[in-house]
Short mmCIF file of C-alpha atoms in Angstrom, two decimals:
data_model
loop_
_atom_site.label_atom_id
_atom_site.label_comp_id
_atom_site.label_asym_id
_atom_site.label_seq_id
_atom_site.Cartn_x
_atom_site.Cartn_y
_atom_site.Cartn_z
CA MET D 343 -69.04 43.50 93.62
CA ASP D 344 -68.41 42.39 90.02
CA LYS D 345 -65.10 41.09 88.67
CA TYR D 346 -64.03 44.54 87.45
CA ALA D 347 -64.48 46.17 90.85
CA GLN D 348 -62.76 43.20 92.50
CA ALA D 349 -59.79 43.51 90.11
CA PHE D 350 -59.55 47.22 90.89
CA ALA D 351 -59.70 46.61 94.65
CA ASP D 352 -57.10 43.85 94.38
CA ALA D 353 -54.74 46.08 92.38
CA MET D 354 -55.15 48.90 94.89
CA ASN D 355 -54.33 46.54 97.75
CA GLU D 356 -51.36 44.96 95.98
CA THR D 357 -49.76 48.30 95.18
CA GLY D 358 -50.66 49.93 98.48
CA MET D 359 -52.22 52.76 96.50
CA ARG D 360 -54.45 55.13 98.45
CA ASN D 361 -57.75 56.52 97.23
CA THR D 362 -56.40 60.05 97.58
CA THR D 363 -53.37 59.17 95.43
CA VAL D 364 -55.56 57.96 92.57
CA ALA D 365 -57.90 60.94 92.88
CA ALA D 366 -54.97 63.36 92.73
CA GLN D 367 -53.94 61.95 89.34
CA LEU D 368 -57.36 62.36 87.71
CA GLU D 369 -58.86 65.70 86.84
CA GLY D 370 -62.36 66.20 88.23
CA ILE D 371 -62.24 63.02 90.34
CA GLY D 372 -62.48 63.08 94.12
CA TYR D 373 -61.73 60.67 96.94
CA ASN D 374 -65.39 59.61 97.11
CA ASN D 375 -65.38 58.54 93.46
CA VAL D 376 -62.40 56.25 94.02
CA SER D 377 -63.98 54.86 97.18
CA GLN D 378 -67.15 53.98 95.24
CA TRP D 379 -65.12 52.28 92.50
CA ARG D 380 -63.19 50.32 95.10
CA THR D 381 -66.30 48.99 96.82
CA GLY D 382 -68.18 48.33 93.60
CA ARG D 383 -70.93 50.86 94.24
CA ARG D 384 -70.12 52.57 90.93
CA PRO D 385 -68.18 51.39 87.87
CA ILE D 386 -65.02 53.02 86.55
CA PRO D 387 -65.87 55.10 83.45
CA ALA D 388 -64.18 54.06 80.22
CA ASP D 389 -62.56 57.46 79.74
CA HIS D 390 -60.75 57.24 83.08
CA ALA D 391 -59.74 53.59 82.84
CA PRO D 392 -56.41 54.02 80.92
CA ALA D 393 -54.99 56.55 83.39
CA ILE D 394 -56.08 54.49 86.41
CA ALA D 395 -54.71 51.32 84.85
CA ALA D 396 -51.37 53.04 84.25
CA LEU D 397 -51.15 53.93 87.94
CA LEU D 398 -51.93 50.37 89.03
CA ASP D 399 -49.97 48.56 86.31
CA VAL D 400 -52.98 46.56 85.08
CA PRO D 401 -54.84 46.40 81.74
CA PRO D 402 -57.68 48.97 81.68
CA GLU D 403 -60.13 46.38 80.39
CA ARG D 404 -59.58 44.37 83.58
CA ILE D 405 -60.88 47.11 85.91
CA SER D 406 -63.54 48.84 83.79
CA LYS D 407 -66.51 47.04 82.26
CA ALA D 408 -67.28 50.11 80.13
CA TYR D 409 -63.73 50.14 78.73
CA ALA D 410 -63.83 46.38 78.09
CA ARG D 411 -67.09 46.79 76.17
CA ARG D 412 -65.62 49.64 74.14
CA MET D 413 -62.59 47.53 73.23
CA HIS D 414 -64.78 44.58 72.33
CA ALA D 415 -66.97 46.76 70.12
CA GLU D 416 -63.97 48.29 68.36
CA SER D 417 -62.32 44.90 67.86
CA ALA D 418 -65.54 43.42 66.48
CA ARG D 419 -66.01 46.36 64.14
CA MET D 420 -62.45 46.11 62.84
CA ALA D 421 -62.65 42.34 62.52
CA MET D 422 -65.79 42.66 60.40
CA ALA D 423 -64.10 45.28 58.25
CA SER D 424 -61.08 43.04 57.70
CA GLY D 425 -63.14 39.94 57.01
CA GLY D 426 -62.32 37.97 60.16
CA PRO D 427 -61.25 38.07 63.80
CA ASP D 428 -57.68 38.99 64.77
CA ARG D 429 -56.42 38.72 68.33
CA GLY D 430 -53.72 41.24 67.56
CA ILE D 431 -56.14 44.00 66.63
CA VAL D 432 -55.67 47.26 68.52
CA PRO D 433 -58.75 49.48 68.97
CA ILE D 434 -58.87 52.61 66.87
CA GLU D 435 -56.93 55.60 68.26
CA HIS D 436 -54.97 53.32 70.64
CA VAL D 437 -51.46 51.91 70.53
CA ALA D 438 -50.05 48.70 72.01
CA ILE D 439 -46.84 48.95 74.02
CA GLN D 440 -44.85 46.00 75.32
CA HIS D 441 -43.48 45.75 78.85
CA LEU D 442 -39.79 46.43 79.55
CA PRO D 443 -38.49 43.17 81.04
CA GLY D 444 -37.17 43.41 84.56
CA PHE D 445 -39.14 46.50 85.57
CA GLY D 446 -42.29 46.50 87.69
CA ARG D 447 -45.04 43.89 87.80
CA GLY D 448 -45.13 43.03 84.14
CA ASP D 449 -45.91 39.34 84.57
CA GLY D 450 -49.31 38.66 83.07
CA CYS D 451 -49.48 42.13 81.59
CA GLU D 452 -46.85 42.14 78.87
CA ARG D 453 -48.80 44.49 76.61
CA ILE D 454 -50.90 47.51 77.45
CA LEU D 455 -53.15 49.62 75.27
CA LEU D 456 -53.03 53.40 75.66
CA PRO D 457 -54.76 56.24 73.82
CA GLU D 458 -52.52 57.23 70.92
CA PHE D 459 -52.76 60.97 71.55
CA ILE D 460 -51.42 60.55 75.10
CA VAL D 461 -48.51 58.39 73.97
CA ARG D 462 -47.50 60.67 71.11
CA ARG D 463 -47.67 63.68 73.41
CA GLU D 464 -45.09 62.05 75.67
CA LEU D 465 -42.87 60.54 72.99
CA GLY D 466 -42.44 63.45 70.60
CA PRO D 467 -40.47 62.22 67.55
CA THR D 468 -39.53 58.86 69.14
CA PRO D 469 -40.91 55.94 67.05
CA ILE D 470 -43.54 54.00 69.00
CA GLU D 471 -42.00 50.67 67.98
CA ASN D 472 -38.89 51.56 70.02
CA VAL D 473 -40.88 52.21 73.19
CA ARG D 474 -41.55 49.92 76.13
CA TRP D 475 -43.41 50.61 79.36
CA ALA D 476 -42.15 50.23 82.92
CA VAL D 477 -43.25 51.23 86.40
CA GLN D 478 -41.30 53.59 88.63
CA LEU D 479 -41.23 51.60 91.86
CA SER D 480 -39.12 53.97 93.96
CA ARG D 481 -39.63 57.53 95.16
CA ALA D 482 -36.19 58.59 93.90
CA MET D 483 -37.55 60.88 91.17
CA GLU D 484 -40.42 62.43 93.12
CA PRO D 485 -41.99 64.88 92.70
CA GLU D 486 -41.06 64.88 88.99
CA ILE D 487 -41.89 61.21 88.47
CA LYS D 488 -44.16 59.86 91.16
CA ARG D 489 -43.93 56.39 92.59
CA PHE D 490 -46.01 53.86 90.59
CA ALA D 491 -46.04 56.16 87.55
CA LEU D 492 -46.11 54.39 84.20
CA VAL D 493 -42.89 55.32 82.41
CA LEU D 494 -42.26 55.19 78.65
CA VAL D 495 -38.75 54.09 77.71
CA ASP D 496 -36.96 54.41 74.35
CA THR D 497 -35.07 51.11 74.16
CA SER D 498 -33.08 52.14 71.08
CA ILE D 499 -30.82 54.05 73.47
CA SER D 500 -29.09 51.24 75.33
CA ARG D 501 -25.35 51.71 74.93
CA HIS D 502 -23.14 53.53 77.40
CA GLU D 503 -21.94 55.83 74.64
CA ASP D 504 -25.56 56.82 73.97
CA VAL D 505 -26.02 58.23 77.48
CA VAL D 506 -26.40 62.01 77.62
CA ASP D 507 -25.36 63.88 80.74
CA GLY D 508 -28.45 64.83 82.75
CA GLY D 509 -30.86 62.46 81.01
CA ILE D 510 -33.25 60.09 82.79
CA TYR D 511 -32.69 56.40 82.15
CA ALA D 512 -34.07 53.00 83.03
CA TYR D 513 -31.13 50.87 84.11
CA THR D 514 -30.02 48.01 86.28
CA LEU D 515 -27.06 48.39 88.61
CA TRP D 516 -25.66 45.10 89.89
CA GLY D 517 -28.91 43.51 88.72
CA ARG D 518 -31.21 45.95 90.54
CA PRO D 519 -33.59 47.98 88.32
CA ASP D 520 -34.17 51.67 88.86
CA ILE D 521 -35.05 54.87 87.03
CA ARG D 522 -32.92 57.93 87.76
CA ARG D 523 -31.09 60.86 86.26
CA LEU D 524 -27.53 60.11 85.12
CA LEU D 525 -24.77 62.65 85.48
CA VAL D 526 -21.68 61.79 83.47
CA ARG D 527 -18.43 62.85 85.12
CA ARG D 528 -14.83 62.28 84.12
CA ASP D 529 -14.14 59.60 86.72
CA ALA D 530 -17.66 58.37 87.57
CA TRP D 531 -21.35 58.28 86.72
CA CYS D 532 -23.63 59.80 89.33
CA LEU D 533 -27.12 58.29 89.65
CA VAL D 534 -29.28 60.92 91.27
CA GLY D 535 -32.91 61.38 92.20
CA GLN D 536 -35.04 64.48 91.97
CA GLY D 537 -35.63 65.28 95.62
CA GLY D 538 -32.98 66.61 97.95
CA GLY D 539 -33.38 63.64 100.27
CA SER D 540 -32.73 61.06 97.56
CA GLU D 541 -29.59 58.99 97.89
CA ARG D 542 -26.88 59.72 95.33
CA ILE D 543 -25.06 56.72 93.89
CA ASP D 544 -21.59 57.18 92.43
CA VAL D 545 -20.27 54.49 90.10
CA SER D 546 -16.62 54.78 89.12
CA THR D 547 -15.61 54.38 85.51
CA THR D 548 -13.95 51.08 86.38
CA ASP D 549 -17.33 49.72 87.56
CA LEU D 550 -19.48 50.96 84.67
CA SER D 551 -19.71 47.44 83.30
CA ASN D 552 -22.13 46.76 86.18
CA ILE D 553 -24.63 49.26 84.77
CA ARG D 554 -26.93 48.06 82.03
CA ILE D 555 -28.84 50.80 80.21
CA HIS D 556 -32.31 49.60 79.18
CA GLY D 557 -33.37 52.87 77.58
CA ALA D 558 -33.96 56.59 77.90
CA VAL D 559 -37.12 57.79 79.61
CA THR D 560 -39.19 59.80 77.14
CA GLY D 561 -42.27 60.43 79.26
CA TRP D 562 -44.48 59.22 82.07
CA LEU D 563 -48.17 59.02 82.97
#
């Protein structure tokens, strides 16, 4: 097992992700494919690496040798074109997005690279420079937003007065991070999940100072 397969296996174990869960997120990929990646019998293809990395909250170049080679080749090509190396270079047709502090396992993975067409599809008119990534750690928004989904957050929307009734937001309540739908009522904010079994949290207007809005959710992968 090479270091890429080991990193993939470690990430799967750390997150508790099942082979069937990964396979369900990837078109044309079955349980056996994921099993082979996990044991190192076959490498993860470069084209699938970004989506898998988003599920596991790791850089795609850490789990796919083919993706790492593609990034290296693109970086080298762009460095030659610009007359010298640049650690900040982003491969062509990709965008770099910074982690939203306080959400998920961002330590050691502050920046991720994602295909630009996927990001723009999720963001719509939202400027990319306003966006940060986070991980949905709870099941509160399932099945709409699955647990361990990579979530894109517009951090320009961070004031209480910016909150729109019915929108989905990344927030901390009494210091605890979560991603839920916010319902604005006259005497309280209601933090609700998607499923019927999800706990509803009511926060009175007198306690709203305990909610910090980190941004509006614009999309998820």
